[in-house]
Amino acid sequence: MGAWTEAAEVLGADLHLELTGPGSRRAVLIRALREAVRSGRLEPGARLPPYRSLAADLGLARNTVADAYAELVAEGWLTSRQGSGTRVAARAVATEPGTAGTASTGGTAETAGAAGAAGTAGAAGTSGRVVVASVPYDLVQGKPDPAAFPRTAWLAAARRALTAAPHEAFGIGDPRGRVELRRALAEYLARVRGVRTSADRIVVCSGTAHALRLLARTVTGPWAVEEYGLPFHRGLLAEAGVRTVPVAVDENGADVGALPFLPGAVDAVLLTPAHQFPTGGPLLPDRRAAVLDWARETGGLVVEDDYDGEFRYDRRPVGALQGLAPERTVLLGSVSKSLSPMLRIGWMVLPGTLVDAVVAAKGEREPYSSATDQLTLADFVASGGYDRHVRRMRRHHRGRRDRLVAVLAERVPEVRVTGLAAGLHAVVELPRGTQRAAVEAAARHGVAVEGLAGYRHPDAADDVRRADGLVVGYATPPERLYGAALDALCAALGEVLSG
């Protein structure tokens, strides 16, 4: 219900709520807020978004949200004080994830570095992926604009974090990661992504690739994976001796109903349910329920790559699967899309039964993520700076996406653009047999871009229904070059389609 609006993006913090069930909108909202407090997703003292911001986010009338807040204040769930906003009452008691008091219901898709960057000369192979030398226009997916990094706000957070840091923070440290960051992430992920966890179930790592390496040592497979995904990630699993089995993908996400019928039992399934990478479809509710039923019935593990869950444009973000089954799901996340891959900070939200095994696989010392960067990120999240940055970038990326769609519709109306609801890329569908020519034409016009076929699992069955396509990233080029990049892309596509 509702949509993201520009007004919502400049007010307050994000708060993920599931508005379902019978009753008026006011009653449903009250029930959802009570459950968020009761389950511990909103901890005592947590500040709620201003009612105008939450109303805009959820597509509700302002009076509806204001009345819901007022009733919960009257009931003692919330407190409200002039100048300090609306907060969860101090008496509210949260239950631990997985206990009887908790409700029960029944990328980052990171690039492989040089594999997606423009820097080394090469020709397109059968995959339709090409890397060219010194191209002026980088439309490879998955890379935020480096100029968008919030330097001033990050520096302020670093100063506060280092001033407040205890002396022991500059020692060897906890292999799980700084507790300040794990606490901040537990609160943030609960509020924004519907995650149910606590700091002791979060392990900080250097990104999704690092997380997969650690999980592959712990859950040895085989794993089911979506038939379209990052070859880099499949390669990491293969290096660890984990065999991967492809699961078909369509406009509704992965066909998880096929899991019981795959050749040989699988121990885990790696999914991108919020925004399938790279085709773009979300995992629909019946399939979300089905994969969690599979995990409960078989003892399998769902590995959820939440690579761009915060960047949803046309409706409210889809909540994480983890919130529905914390003991059967591992949530992977990082700041490589939202802030910068330079920071090398990611996280795993783990079932309680896996924490010790993952920490053992990681080792006693943390050689990847700087403790000072972890402390800074913790402050940046806790102070609201991360929320403000994400909202600003959400608005920016949505504008980039809309511009790409409008230019292609005007100049190359023969193509269809899909995967638009979220993320930093779109898929430009092409007639079958034209993908390699399109990638090569783009390179001649100075555009680095990748073909969809390069993301396909080598063992996937051929699907004659799926068109060829280009995976077009719209986040990386600086603003002064973005228009020229789109002009060059249109010229290349026009050249191929007219031939």
JSON list of N, CA and C in Angstrom, two decimals, residues 98-132:
[
{"chain": "A", "resi": 98, "resn": "GLY", "atom": "N", "xyz": [13.19, -15.81, 17.87]},
{"chain": "A", "resi": 98, "resn": "GLY", "atom": "CA", "xyz": [13.06, -17.25, 17.94]},
{"chain": "A", "resi": 98, "resn": "GLY", "atom": "C", "xyz": [12.43, -17.75, 19.22]},
{"chain": "A", "resi": 99, "resn": "THR", "atom": "N", "xyz": [12.09, -16.86, 20.20]},
{"chain": "A", "resi": 99, "resn": "THR", "atom": "CA", "xyz": [11.45, -17.31, 21.41]},
{"chain": "A", "resi": 99, "resn": "THR", "atom": "C", "xyz": [9.95, -17.31, 21.23]},
{"chain": "A", "resi": 100, "resn": "ALA", "atom": "N", "xyz": [9.23, -17.81, 22.25]},
{"chain": "A", "resi": 100, "resn": "ALA", "atom": "CA", "xyz": [7.80, -17.96, 22.10]},
{"chain": "A", "resi": 100, "resn": "ALA", "atom": "C", "xyz": [7.09, -16.64, 21.94]},
{"chain": "A", "resi": 101, "resn": "GLY", "atom": "N", "xyz": [7.69, -15.55, 22.43]},
{"chain": "A", "resi": 101, "resn": "GLY", "atom": "CA", "xyz": [7.04, -14.26, 22.32]},
{"chain": "A", "resi": 101, "resn": "GLY", "atom": "C", "xyz": [7.18, -13.64, 20.95]},
{"chain": "A", "resi": 102, "resn": "THR", "atom": "N", "xyz": [7.95, -14.21, 20.05]},
{"chain": "A", "resi": 102, "resn": "THR", "atom": "CA", "xyz": [8.19, -13.64, 18.74]},
{"chain": "A", "resi": 102, "resn": "THR", "atom": "C", "xyz": [7.17, -14.16, 17.76]},
{"chain": "A", "resi": 103, "resn": "ALA", "atom": "N", "xyz": [6.64, -13.29, 16.94]},
{"chain": "A", "resi": 103, "resn": "ALA", "atom": "CA", "xyz": [5.64, -13.71, 15.97]},
{"chain": "A", "resi": 103, "resn": "ALA", "atom": "C", "xyz": [6.24, -14.71, 15.00]},
{"chain": "A", "resi": 104, "resn": "SER", "atom": "N", "xyz": [5.45, -15.69, 14.61]},
{"chain": "A", "resi": 104, "resn": "SER", "atom": "CA", "xyz": [5.89, -16.66, 13.61]},
{"chain": "A", "resi": 104, "resn": "SER", "atom": "C", "xyz": [4.89, -16.70, 12.49]},
{"chain": "A", "resi": 105, "resn": "THR", "atom": "N", "xyz": [5.36, -16.79, 11.28]},
{"chain": "A", "resi": 105, "resn": "THR", "atom": "CA", "xyz": [4.50, -16.85, 10.12]},
{"chain": "A", "resi": 105, "resn": "THR", "atom": "C", "xyz": [4.99, -17.91, 9.19]},
{"chain": "A", "resi": 106, "resn": "GLY", "atom": "N", "xyz": [3.95, -18.42, 8.61]},
{"chain": "A", "resi": 106, "resn": "GLY", "atom": "CA", "xyz": [4.23, -19.53, 7.76]},
{"chain": "A", "resi": 106, "resn": "GLY", "atom": "C", "xyz": [3.89, -19.26, 6.37]},
{"chain": "A", "resi": 107, "resn": "GLY", "atom": "N", "xyz": [22.62, -8.29, -4.54]},
{"chain": "A", "resi": 107, "resn": "GLY", "atom": "CA", "xyz": [23.72, -8.39, -4.66]},
{"chain": "A", "resi": 107, "resn": "GLY", "atom": "C", "xyz": [23.57, -7.63, -4.29]},
{"chain": "A", "resi": 108, "resn": "THR", "atom": "N", "xyz": [24.81, -8.33, -1.14]},
{"chain": "A", "resi": 108, "resn": "THR", "atom": "CA", "xyz": [25.11, -7.46, -2.29]},
{"chain": "A", "resi": 108, "resn": "THR", "atom": "C", "xyz": [25.54, -8.31, -3.44]},
{"chain": "A", "resi": 109, "resn": "ALA", "atom": "N", "xyz": [24.86, -8.04, -4.53]},
{"chain": "A", "resi": 109, "resn": "ALA", "atom": "CA", "xyz": [25.36, -8.67, -5.74]},
{"chain": "A", "resi": 109, "resn": "ALA", "atom": "C", "xyz": [26.57, -7.87, -6.17]},
{"chain": "A", "resi": 110, "resn": "GLU", "atom": "N", "xyz": [27.69, -8.13, -5.56]},
{"chain": "A", "resi": 110, "resn": "GLU", "atom": "CA", "xyz": [28.89, -7.33, -5.81]},
{"chain": "A", "resi": 110, "resn": "GLU", "atom": "C", "xyz": [29.55, -7.76, -7.11]},
{"chain": "A", "resi": 111, "resn": "THR", "atom": "N", "xyz": [30.14, -6.81, -7.78]},
{"chain": "A", "resi": 111, "resn": "THR", "atom": "CA", "xyz": [30.86, -7.13, -9.00]},
{"chain": "A", "resi": 111, "resn": "THR", "atom": "C", "xyz": [32.19, -7.75, -8.66]},
{"chain": "A", "resi": 112, "resn": "ALA", "atom": "N", "xyz": [32.80, -8.37, -9.63]},
{"chain": "A", "resi": 112, "resn": "ALA", "atom": "CA", "xyz": [34.09, -9.02, -9.41]},
{"chain": "A", "resi": 112, "resn": "ALA", "atom": "C", "xyz": [35.24, -8.11, -9.76]},
{"chain": "A", "resi": 113, "resn": "GLY", "atom": "N", "xyz": [35.03, -6.82, -9.57]},
{"chain": "A", "resi": 113, "resn": "GLY", "atom": "CA", "xyz": [36.11, -5.88, -9.85]},
{"chain": "A", "resi": 113, "resn": "GLY", "atom": "C", "xyz": [36.33, -5.73, -11.33]},
{"chain": "A", "resi": 114, "resn": "ALA", "atom": "N", "xyz": [37.44, -6.25, -11.83]},
{"chain": "A", "resi": 114, "resn": "ALA", "atom": "CA", "xyz": [37.80, -6.06, -13.23]},
{"chain": "A", "resi": 114, "resn": "ALA", "atom": "C", "xyz": [36.82, -6.71, -14.18]},
{"chain": "A", "resi": 115, "resn": "ALA", "atom": "N", "xyz": [36.06, -7.69, -13.72]},
{"chain": "A", "resi": 115, "resn": "ALA", "atom": "CA", "xyz": [35.11, -8.34, -14.62]},
{"chain": "A", "resi": 115, "resn": "ALA", "atom": "C", "xyz": [34.06, -7.37, -15.07]},
{"chain": "A", "resi": 116, "resn": "GLY", "atom": "N", "xyz": [33.80, -6.30, -14.31]},
{"chain": "A", "resi": 116, "resn": "GLY", "atom": "CA", "xyz": [32.77, -5.37, -14.72]},
{"chain": "A", "resi": 116, "resn": "GLY", "atom": "C", "xyz": [33.30, -4.00, -15.04]},
{"chain": "A", "resi": 117, "resn": "ALA", "atom": "N", "xyz": [34.55, -3.73, -14.80]},
{"chain": "A", "resi": 117, "resn": "ALA", "atom": "CA", "xyz": [35.07, -2.38, -14.96]},
{"chain": "A", "resi": 117, "resn": "ALA", "atom": "C", "xyz": [35.67, -2.18, -16.33]},
{"chain": "A", "resi": 118, "resn": "ALA", "atom": "N", "xyz": [35.62, -0.96, -16.77]},
{"chain": "A", "resi": 118, "resn": "ALA", "atom": "CA", "xyz": [36.25, -0.65, -18.04]},
{"chain": "A", "resi": 118, "resn": "ALA", "atom": "C", "xyz": [37.71, -0.36, -17.79]},
{"chain": "A", "resi": 119, "resn": "GLY", "atom": "N", "xyz": [38.59, -1.23, -18.30]},
{"chain": "A", "resi": 119, "resn": "GLY", "atom": "CA", "xyz": [39.98, -0.96, -18.04]},
{"chain": "A", "resi": 119, "resn": "GLY", "atom": "C", "xyz": [40.91, -1.82, -18.85]},
{"chain": "A", "resi": 120, "resn": "THR", "atom": "N", "xyz": [40.50, -3.03, -19.25]},
{"chain": "A", "resi": 120, "resn": "THR", "atom": "CA", "xyz": [41.37, -3.91, -19.99]},
{"chain": "A", "resi": 120, "resn": "THR", "atom": "C", "xyz": [40.74, -4.21, -21.34]},
{"chain": "A", "resi": 121, "resn": "ALA", "atom": "N", "xyz": [41.51, -4.09, -22.40]},
{"chain": "A", "resi": 121, "resn": "ALA", "atom": "CA", "xyz": [40.95, -4.33, -23.72]},
{"chain": "A", "resi": 121, "resn": "ALA", "atom": "C", "xyz": [40.56, -5.78, -23.88]},
{"chain": "A", "resi": 122, "resn": "GLY", "atom": "N", "xyz": [39.47, -6.04, -24.60]},
{"chain": "A", "resi": 122, "resn": "GLY", "atom": "CA", "xyz": [39.02, -7.41, -24.83]},
{"chain": "A", "resi": 122, "resn": "GLY", "atom": "C", "xyz": [37.89, -7.42, -25.81]},
{"chain": "A", "resi": 123, "resn": "ALA", "atom": "N", "xyz": [37.57, -8.60, -26.33]},
{"chain": "A", "resi": 123, "resn": "ALA", "atom": "CA", "xyz": [36.48, -8.74, -27.28]},
{"chain": "A", "resi": 123, "resn": "ALA", "atom": "C", "xyz": [35.35, -9.50, -26.64]},
{"chain": "A", "resi": 124, "resn": "ALA", "atom": "N", "xyz": [34.14, -9.29, -27.12]},
{"chain": "A", "resi": 124, "resn": "ALA", "atom": "CA", "xyz": [32.99, -9.99, -26.59]},
{"chain": "A", "resi": 124, "resn": "ALA", "atom": "C", "xyz": [33.06, -11.46, -26.96]},
{"chain": "A", "resi": 125, "resn": "GLY", "atom": "N", "xyz": [32.78, -12.32, -25.97]},
{"chain": "A", "resi": 125, "resn": "GLY", "atom": "CA", "xyz": [32.72, -13.76, -26.23]},
{"chain": "A", "resi": 125, "resn": "GLY", "atom": "C", "xyz": [31.28, -14.18, -26.37]},
{"chain": "A", "resi": 126, "resn": "THR", "atom": "N", "xyz": [31.03, -15.47, -26.24]},
{"chain": "A", "resi": 126, "resn": "THR", "atom": "CA", "xyz": [29.67, -15.95, -26.38]},
{"chain": "A", "resi": 126, "resn": "THR", "atom": "C", "xyz": [28.77, -15.44, -25.28]},
{"chain": "A", "resi": 127, "resn": "SER", "atom": "N", "xyz": [29.33, -15.03, -24.16]},
{"chain": "A", "resi": 127, "resn": "SER", "atom": "CA", "xyz": [28.51, -14.51, -23.07]},
{"chain": "A", "resi": 127, "resn": "SER", "atom": "C", "xyz": [27.97, -13.13, -23.37]},
{"chain": "A", "resi": 128, "resn": "GLY", "atom": "N", "xyz": [28.55, -12.42, -24.32]},
{"chain": "A", "resi": 128, "resn": "GLY", "atom": "CA", "xyz": [28.12, -11.06, -24.60]},
{"chain": "A", "resi": 128, "resn": "GLY", "atom": "C", "xyz": [28.65, -10.06, -23.61]},
{"chain": "A", "resi": 129, "resn": "ARG", "atom": "N", "xyz": [29.67, -10.39, -22.84]},
{"chain": "A", "resi": 129, "resn": "ARG", "atom": "CA", "xyz": [30.28, -9.44, -21.92]},
{"chain": "A", "resi": 129, "resn": "ARG", "atom": "C", "xyz": [31.55, -8.92, -22.55]},
{"chain": "A", "resi": 130, "resn": "VAL", "atom": "N", "xyz": [31.80, -7.63, -22.40]},
{"chain": "A", "resi": 130, "resn": "VAL", "atom": "CA", "xyz": [32.99, -7.05, -23.00]},
{"chain": "A", "resi": 130, "resn": "VAL", "atom": "C", "xyz": [33.58, -6.03, -22.05]},
{"chain": "A", "resi": 131, "resn": "VAL", "atom": "N", "xyz": [34.89, -5.97, -22.01]},
{"chain": "A", "resi": 131, "resn": "VAL", "atom": "CA", "xyz": [35.59, -4.95, -21.24]},
{"chain": "A", "resi": 131, "resn": "VAL", "atom": "C", "xyz": [36.52, -4.25, -22.22]},
{"chain": "A", "resi": 132, "resn": "VAL", "atom": "N", "xyz": [36.40, -2.93, -22.32]},
{"chain": "A", "resi": 132, "resn": "VAL", "atom": "CA", "xyz": [37.16, -2.19, -23.33]},
{"chain": "A", "resi": 132, "resn": "VAL", "atom": "C", "xyz": [38.07, -1.18, -22.65]}
]
